[in-house]
GROMACS .gro file of N, CA and C in nm:
model
  336
    1MET      N    1   4.682  -4.836  12.330
    1MET     CA    2   4.706  -4.713  12.403
    1MET      C    3   4.610  -4.604  12.352
    2GLY      N    4   4.548  -4.534  12.441
    2GLY     CA    5   4.444  -4.438  12.407
    2GLY      C    6   4.487  -4.323  12.318
    3LEU      N    7   4.602  -4.263  12.348
    3LEU     CA    8   4.647  -4.149  12.267
    3LEU      C    9   4.681  -4.193  12.126
    4SER      N   10   4.738  -4.310  12.113
    4SER     CA   11   4.769  -4.362  11.980
    4SER      C   12   4.640  -4.379  11.899
    5ALA      N   13   4.537  -4.434  11.959
    5ALA     CA   14   4.409  -4.453  11.891
    5ALA      C   15   4.345  -4.320  11.853
    6LEU      N   16   4.352  -4.223  11.944
    6LEU     CA   17   4.296  -4.090  11.917
    6LEU      C   18   4.367  -4.027  11.797
    7LEU      N   19   4.498  -4.032  11.796
    7LEU     CA   20   4.575  -3.973  11.686
    7LEU      C   21   4.553  -4.047  11.555
    8ALA      N   22   4.546  -4.179  11.562
    8ALA     CA   23   4.523  -4.257  11.440
    8ALA      C   24   4.386  -4.226  11.380
    9THR      N   25   4.286  -4.217  11.465
    9THR     CA   26   4.150  -4.185  11.416
    9THR      C   27   4.148  -4.047  11.352
   10SER      N   28   4.207  -3.951  11.420
   10SER     CA   29   4.211  -3.815  11.365
   10SER      C   30   4.293  -3.811  11.236
   11GLY      N   31   4.404  -3.882  11.233
   11GLY     CA   32   4.487  -3.885  11.113
   11GLY      C   33   4.413  -3.941  10.994
   12VAL      N   34   4.340  -4.049  11.014
   12VAL     CA   35   4.260  -4.108  10.905
   12VAL      C   36   4.153  -4.009  10.859
   13LEU      N   37   4.089  -3.942  10.952
   13LEU     CA   38   3.984  -3.844  10.915
   13LEU      C   39   4.039  -3.732  10.827
   14HIS      N   40   4.165  -3.695  10.847
   14HIS     CA   41   4.225  -3.591  10.763
   14HIS      C   42   4.224  -3.630  10.615
   15PHE      N   43   4.230  -3.760  10.587
   15PHE     CA   44   4.231  -3.808  10.449
   15PHE      C   45   4.092  -3.844  10.399
   16VAL      N   46   4.007  -3.897  10.487
   16VAL     CA   47   3.873  -3.942  10.448
   16VAL      C   48   3.777  -3.824  10.435
   17ALA      N   49   3.786  -3.728  10.525
   17ALA     CA   50   3.697  -3.611  10.526
   17ALA      C   51   3.779  -3.485  10.552
   18PRO      N   52   3.855  -3.438  10.453
   18PRO     CA   53   3.949  -3.328  10.478
   18PRO      C   54   3.888  -3.188  10.488
   19LYS      N   55   3.769  -3.167  10.436
   19LYS     CA   56   3.715  -3.030  10.431
   19LYS      C   57   3.710  -2.959  10.566
   20PRO      N   58   3.661  -3.023  10.673
   20PRO     CA   59   3.660  -2.950  10.801
   20PRO      C   60   3.800  -2.910  10.848
   21PHE      N   61   3.898  -2.990  10.818
   21PHE     CA   62   4.035  -2.958  10.857
   21PHE      C   63   4.090  -2.845  10.769
   22ASP      N   64   4.056  -2.848  10.641
   22ASP     CA   65   4.099  -2.741  10.550
   22ASP      C   66   4.054  -2.604  10.602
   23SER      N   67   3.933  -2.600  10.654
   23SER     CA   68   3.874  -2.471  10.693
   23SER      C   69   3.942  -2.407  10.813
   24ILE      N   70   4.019  -2.483  10.890
   24ILE     CA   71   4.083  -2.424  11.008
   24ILE      C   72   4.234  -2.403  10.990
   25VAL      N   73   4.285  -2.431  10.872
   25VAL     CA   74   4.427  -2.407  10.846
   25VAL      C   75   4.449  -2.255  10.838
   26PRO      N   76   4.538  -2.202  10.919
   26PRO     CA   77   4.564  -2.057  10.914
   26PRO      C   78   4.609  -2.014  10.774
   27ARG      N   79   4.553  -1.905  10.726
   27ARG     CA   80   4.582  -1.856  10.592
   27ARG      C   81   4.728  -1.813  10.574
   28ALA      N   82   4.795  -1.780  10.683
   28ALA     CA   83   4.934  -1.732  10.676
   28ALA      C   84   5.032  -1.842  10.635
   29LEU      N   85   4.991  -1.967  10.643
   29LEU     CA   86   5.081  -2.076  10.605
   29LEU      C   87   5.097  -2.081  10.453
   30PRO      N   88   5.217  -2.110  10.407
   30PRO     CA   89   5.237  -2.120  10.261
   30PRO      C   90   5.170  -2.247  10.207
   31GLY      N   91   5.138  -2.247  10.080
   31GLY     CA   92   5.075  -2.363  10.019
   31GLY      C   93   4.924  -2.361  10.040
   32THR      N   94   4.863  -2.472  10.004
   32THR     CA   95   4.717  -2.479  10.015
   32THR      C   96   4.677  -2.540  10.149
   33ALA      N   97   4.554  -2.511  10.187
   33ALA     CA   98   4.500  -2.568  10.310
   33ALA      C   99   4.499  -2.721  10.300
   34ARG      N  100   4.464  -2.775  10.185
   34ARG     CA  101   4.459  -2.920  10.169
   34ARG      C  102   4.596  -2.984  10.191
   35GLN      N  103   4.701  -2.917  10.143
   35GLN     CA  104   4.836  -2.970  10.166
   35GLN      C  105   4.863  -2.982  10.317
   36TRP      N  106   4.827  -2.878  10.391
   36TRP     CA  107   4.849  -2.878  10.536
   36TRP      C  108   4.760  -2.982  10.605
   37THR      N  109   4.640  -3.000  10.554
   37THR     CA  110   4.552  -3.104  10.610
   37THR      C  111   4.617  -3.240  10.594
   38TYR      N  112   4.668  -3.269  10.476
   38TYR     CA  113   4.732  -3.398  10.452
   38TYR      C  114   4.861  -3.412  10.533
   39ILE      N  115   4.940  -3.306  10.541
   39ILE     CA  116   5.065  -3.311  10.619
   39ILE      C  117   5.034  -3.339  10.766
   40SER      N  118   4.936  -3.267  10.820
   40SER     CA  119   4.904  -3.288  10.962
   40SER      C  120   4.843  -3.426  10.984
   41GLY      N  121   4.764  -3.474  10.889
   41GLY     CA  122   4.709  -3.610  10.900
   41GLY      C  123   4.819  -3.714  10.899
   42PHE      N  124   4.916  -3.698  10.809
   42PHE     CA  125   5.030  -3.789  10.804
   42PHE      C  126   5.107  -3.785  10.936
   43CYS      N  127   5.129  -3.665  10.988
   43CYS     CA  128   5.203  -3.652  11.115
   43CYS      C  129   5.127  -3.721  11.228
   44GLU      N  130   4.995  -3.707  11.231
   44GLU     CA  131   4.918  -3.773  11.336
   44GLU      C  132   4.931  -3.925  11.325
   45LEU      N  133   4.927  -3.977  11.203
   45LEU     CA  134   4.942  -4.122  11.185
   45LEU      C  135   5.082  -4.168  11.226
   46ALA      N  136   5.184  -4.092  11.190
   46ALA     CA  137   5.321  -4.127  11.226
   46ALA      C  138   5.341  -4.125  11.378
   47VAL      N  139   5.287  -4.024  11.443
   47VAL     CA  140   5.299  -4.014  11.589
   47VAL      C  141   5.220  -4.126  11.656
   48ALA      N  142   5.103  -4.157  11.603
   48ALA     CA  143   5.025  -4.269  11.657
   48ALA      C  144   5.104  -4.398  11.651
   49ALA      N  145   5.170  -4.421  11.539
   49ALA     CA  146   5.251  -4.542  11.524
   49ALA      C  147   5.370  -4.541  11.621
   50ALA      N  148   5.432  -4.426  11.639
   50ALA     CA  149   5.546  -4.416  11.730
   50ALA      C  150   5.503  -4.445  11.874
   51ILE      N  151   5.388  -4.395  11.913
   51ILE     CA  152   5.339  -4.419  12.049
   51ILE      C  153   5.302  -4.567  12.068
   52ALA      N  154   5.251  -4.628  11.965
   52ALA     CA  155   5.205  -4.767  11.974
   52ALA      C  156   5.320  -4.866  11.991
   53HIS      N  157   5.438  -4.831  11.944
   53HIS     CA  158   5.552  -4.923  11.950
   53HIS      C  159   5.636  -4.893  12.075
   54PRO      N  160   5.661  -4.993  12.158
   54PRO     CA  161   5.737  -4.970  12.281
   54PRO      C  162   5.875  -4.905  12.261
   55ARG      N  163   5.944  -4.939  12.154
   55ARG     CA  164   6.079  -4.885  12.133
   55ARG      C  165   6.078  -4.736  12.098
   56THR      N  166   5.967  -4.686  12.044
   56THR     CA  167   5.961  -4.545  12.003
   56THR      C  168   5.859  -4.466  12.084
   57ARG      N  169   5.804  -4.527  12.188
   57ARG     CA  170   5.697  -4.462  12.265
   57ARG      C  171   5.742  -4.330  12.327
   58LYS      N  172   5.861  -4.325  12.385
   58LYS     CA  173   5.908  -4.201  12.450
   58LYS      C  174   5.919  -4.087  12.349
   59VAL      N  175   5.982  -4.115  12.236
   59VAL     CA  176   5.994  -4.013  12.131
   59VAL      C  177   5.856  -3.978  12.077
   60GLY      N  178   5.770  -4.077  12.064
   60GLY     CA  179   5.634  -4.054  12.016
   60GLY      C  180   5.556  -3.964  12.109
   61GLY      N  181   5.574  -3.979  12.239
   61GLY     CA  182   5.508  -3.891  12.336
   61GLY      C  183   5.552  -3.747  12.319
   62LEU      N  184   5.683  -3.727  12.302
   62LEU     CA  185   5.734  -3.590  12.278
   62LEU      C  186   5.680  -3.534  12.147
   63ALA      N  187   5.677  -3.619  12.046
   63ALA     CA  188   5.624  -3.575  11.916
   63ALA      C  189   5.476  -3.540  11.927
   64ALA      N  190   5.402  -3.616  12.006
   64ALA     CA  191   5.259  -3.586  12.025
   64ALA      C  192   5.242  -3.450  12.092
   65ALA      N  193   5.320  -3.426  12.197
   65ALA     CA  194   5.313  -3.296  12.265
   65ALA      C  195   5.344  -3.182  12.169
   66ALA      N  196   5.448  -3.200  12.089
   66ALA     CA  197   5.485  -3.097  11.991
   66ALA      C  198   5.375  -3.079  11.886
   67LEU      N  199   5.318  -3.189  11.841
   67LEU     CA  200   5.210  -3.181  11.741
   67LEU      C  201   5.090  -3.106  11.796
   68PHE      N  202   5.051  -3.137  11.920
   68PHE     CA  203   4.936  -3.068  11.979
   68PHE      C  204   4.964  -2.918  11.996
   69ALA      N  205   5.086  -2.883  12.027
   69ALA     CA  206   5.122  -2.741  12.036
   69ALA      C  207   5.120  -2.677  11.897
   70ALA      N  208   5.167  -2.751  11.797
   70ALA     CA  209   5.174  -2.697  11.661
   70ALA      C  210   5.038  -2.672  11.599
   71VAL      N  211   4.939  -2.753  11.634
   71VAL     CA  212   4.806  -2.735  11.573
   71VAL      C  213   4.720  -2.636  11.651
   72PHE      N  214   4.771  -2.584  11.762
   72PHE     CA  215   4.692  -2.489  11.841
   72PHE      C  216   4.646  -2.368  11.759
   73PRO      N  217   4.730  -2.311  11.671
   73PRO     CA  218   4.681  -2.198  11.590
   73PRO      C  219   4.558  -2.232  11.506
   74ALA      N  220   4.544  -2.355  11.463
   74ALA     CA  221   4.423  -2.395  11.389
   74ALA      C  222   4.301  -2.388  11.479
   75ASN      N  223   4.318  -2.425  11.606
   75ASN     CA  224   4.206  -2.416  11.699
   75ASN      C  225   4.170  -2.271  11.728
   76VAL      N  226   4.271  -2.186  11.736
   76VAL     CA  227   4.245  -2.042  11.754
   76VAL      C  228   4.170  -1.987  11.634
   77LYS      N  229   4.211  -2.026  11.513
   77LYS     CA  230   4.142  -1.981  11.392
   77LYS      C  231   3.996  -2.027  11.393
   78MET      N  232   3.974  -2.151  11.432
   78MET     CA  233   3.837  -2.203  11.438
   78MET      C  234   3.753  -2.121  11.537
   79ALA      N  235   3.809  -2.092  11.654
   79ALA     CA  236   3.736  -2.013  11.753
   79ALA      C  237   3.704  -1.873  11.699
   80TRP      N  238   3.800  -1.814  11.631
   80TRP     CA  239   3.778  -1.681  11.573
   80TRP      C  240   3.672  -1.685  11.463
   81ASP      N  241   3.684  -1.781  11.375
   81ASP     CA  242   3.589  -1.793  11.264
   81ASP      C  243   3.447  -1.822  11.312
   82TRP      N  244   3.435  -1.892  11.422
   82TRP     CA  245   3.302  -1.932  11.472
   82TRP      C  246   3.252  -1.841  11.584
   83ARG      N  247   3.314  -1.727  11.605
   83ARG     CA  248   3.275  -1.640  11.716
   83ARG      C  249   3.133  -1.588  11.703
   84HIS      N  250   3.078  -1.585  11.581
   84HIS     CA  251   2.940  -1.540  11.561
   84HIS      C  252   2.848  -1.654  11.523
   85ALA      N  253   2.896  -1.777  11.534
   85ALA     CA  254   2.816  -1.895  11.498
   85ALA      C  255   2.716  -1.925  11.609
   86SER      N  256   2.644  -2.032  11.591
   86SER     CA  257   2.545  -2.073  11.691
   86SER      C  258   2.615  -2.102  11.824
   87PRO      N  259   2.540  -2.096  11.934
   87PRO     CA  260   2.601  -2.126  12.064
   87PRO      C  261   2.668  -2.265  12.068
   88ALA      N  262   2.609  -2.362  12.001
   88ALA     CA  263   2.668  -2.497  12.001
   88ALA      C  264   2.803  -2.497  11.930
   89LYS      N  265   2.810  -2.430  11.814
   89LYS     CA  266   2.937  -2.425  11.741
   89LYS      C  267   3.042  -2.347  11.821
   90ARG      N  268   2.999  -2.237  11.883
   90ARG     CA  269   3.094  -2.160  11.964
   90ARG      C  270   3.147  -2.245  12.079
   91ALA      N  271   3.060  -2.322  12.142
   91ALA     CA  272   3.103  -2.408  12.253
   91ALA      C  273   3.207  -2.509  12.206
   92ILE      N  274   3.186  -2.566  12.089
   92ILE     CA  275   3.283  -2.661  12.034
   92ILE      C  276   3.415  -2.591  12.007
   93ALA      N  277   3.408  -2.479  11.938
   93ALA     CA  278   3.531  -2.407  11.900
   93ALA      C  279   3.607  -2.358  12.023
   94TYR      N  280   3.536  -2.298  12.118
   94TYR     CA  281   3.604  -2.247  12.236
   94TYR      C  282   3.650  -2.360  12.328
   95GLY      N  283   3.576  -2.470  12.329
   95GLY     CA  284   3.612  -2.584  12.411
   95GLY      C  285   3.740  -2.653  12.366
   96ARG      N  286   3.771  -2.642  12.238
   96ARG     CA  287   3.893  -2.703  12.186
   96ARG      C  288   4.019  -2.633  12.238
   97LEU      N  289   4.009  -2.506  12.269
   97LEU     CA  290   4.127  -2.430  12.309
   97LEU      C  291   4.191  -2.484  12.438
   98PRO      N  292   4.116  -2.494  12.547
   98PRO     CA  293   4.179  -2.546  12.669
   98PRO      C  294   4.207  -2.697  12.664
   99LEU      N  295   4.147  -2.767  12.571
   99LEU     CA  296   4.170  -2.911  12.557
   99LEU      C  297   4.313  -2.941  12.515
  100GLN      N  298   4.378  -2.848  12.449
  100GLN     CA  299   4.515  -2.872  12.403
  100GLN      C  300   4.610  -2.896  12.520
  101ALA      N  301   4.591  -2.826  12.631
  101ALA     CA  302   4.682  -2.841  12.745
  101ALA      C  303   4.684  -2.984  12.799
  102PRO      N  304   4.570  -3.048  12.826
  102PRO     CA  305   4.578  -3.187  12.873
  102PRO      C  306   4.630  -3.283  12.766
  103LEU      N  307   4.607  -3.252  12.639
  103LEU     CA  308   4.662  -3.338  12.534
  103LEU      C  309   4.815  -3.328  12.530
  104ILE      N  310   4.866  -3.208  12.545
  104ILE     CA  311   5.012  -3.189  12.551
  104ILE      C  312   5.067  -3.262  12.673
  105ALA      N  313   5.000  -3.247  12.786
  105ALA     CA  314   5.044  -3.315  12.909
  105ALA      C  315   5.041  -3.467  12.892
  106TRP      N  316   4.940  -3.518  12.821
  106TRP     CA  317   4.930  -3.661  12.796
  106TRP      C  318   5.051  -3.711  12.717
  107GLY      N  319   5.086  -3.637  12.614
  107GLY     CA  320   5.204  -3.672  12.536
  107GLY      C  321   5.330  -3.669  12.621
  108MET      N  322   5.342  -3.568  12.706
  108MET     CA  323   5.461  -3.558  12.794
  108MET      C  324   5.466  -3.674  12.893
  109ARG      N  325   5.351  -3.714  12.946
  109ARG     CA  326   5.348  -3.828  13.038
  109ARG      C  327   5.396  -3.956  12.970
  110ILE      N  328   5.353  -3.975  12.846
  110ILE     CA  329   5.394  -4.093  12.770
  110ILE      C  330   5.545  -4.091  12.746
  111SER      N  331   5.602  -3.972  12.732
  111SER     CA  332   5.745  -3.962  12.702
  111SER      C  333   5.833  -3.996  12.823
  112ARG      N  334   5.775  -4.007  12.940
  112ARG     CA  335   5.856  -4.034  13.060
  112ARG      C  336   5.875  -4.181  13.082
   0.00000   0.00000   0.00000
């Protein structure tokens, strides 16, 4: 299943190459950015596993939608931090914002 693979890949990247994820963790969260990177990576792996298994797919879809909504503030932070970056970086950062809506919808579709 595509969403499961996407989440699993992203989840693994949180552990293999955490620095880019650390940089977009909102400062208002308690604890360190690395802790949040690992927590979100673990959550992505758990949701990927839930979606992959037929018995937990519906709950996994809801969890995916919730996860994509929960990480939206990180995308906003990235867009804000990169507002003066190169046009390519700005395009990436700003492009991530509207991408959350179809990802949330994808999770909701899986939950049905």
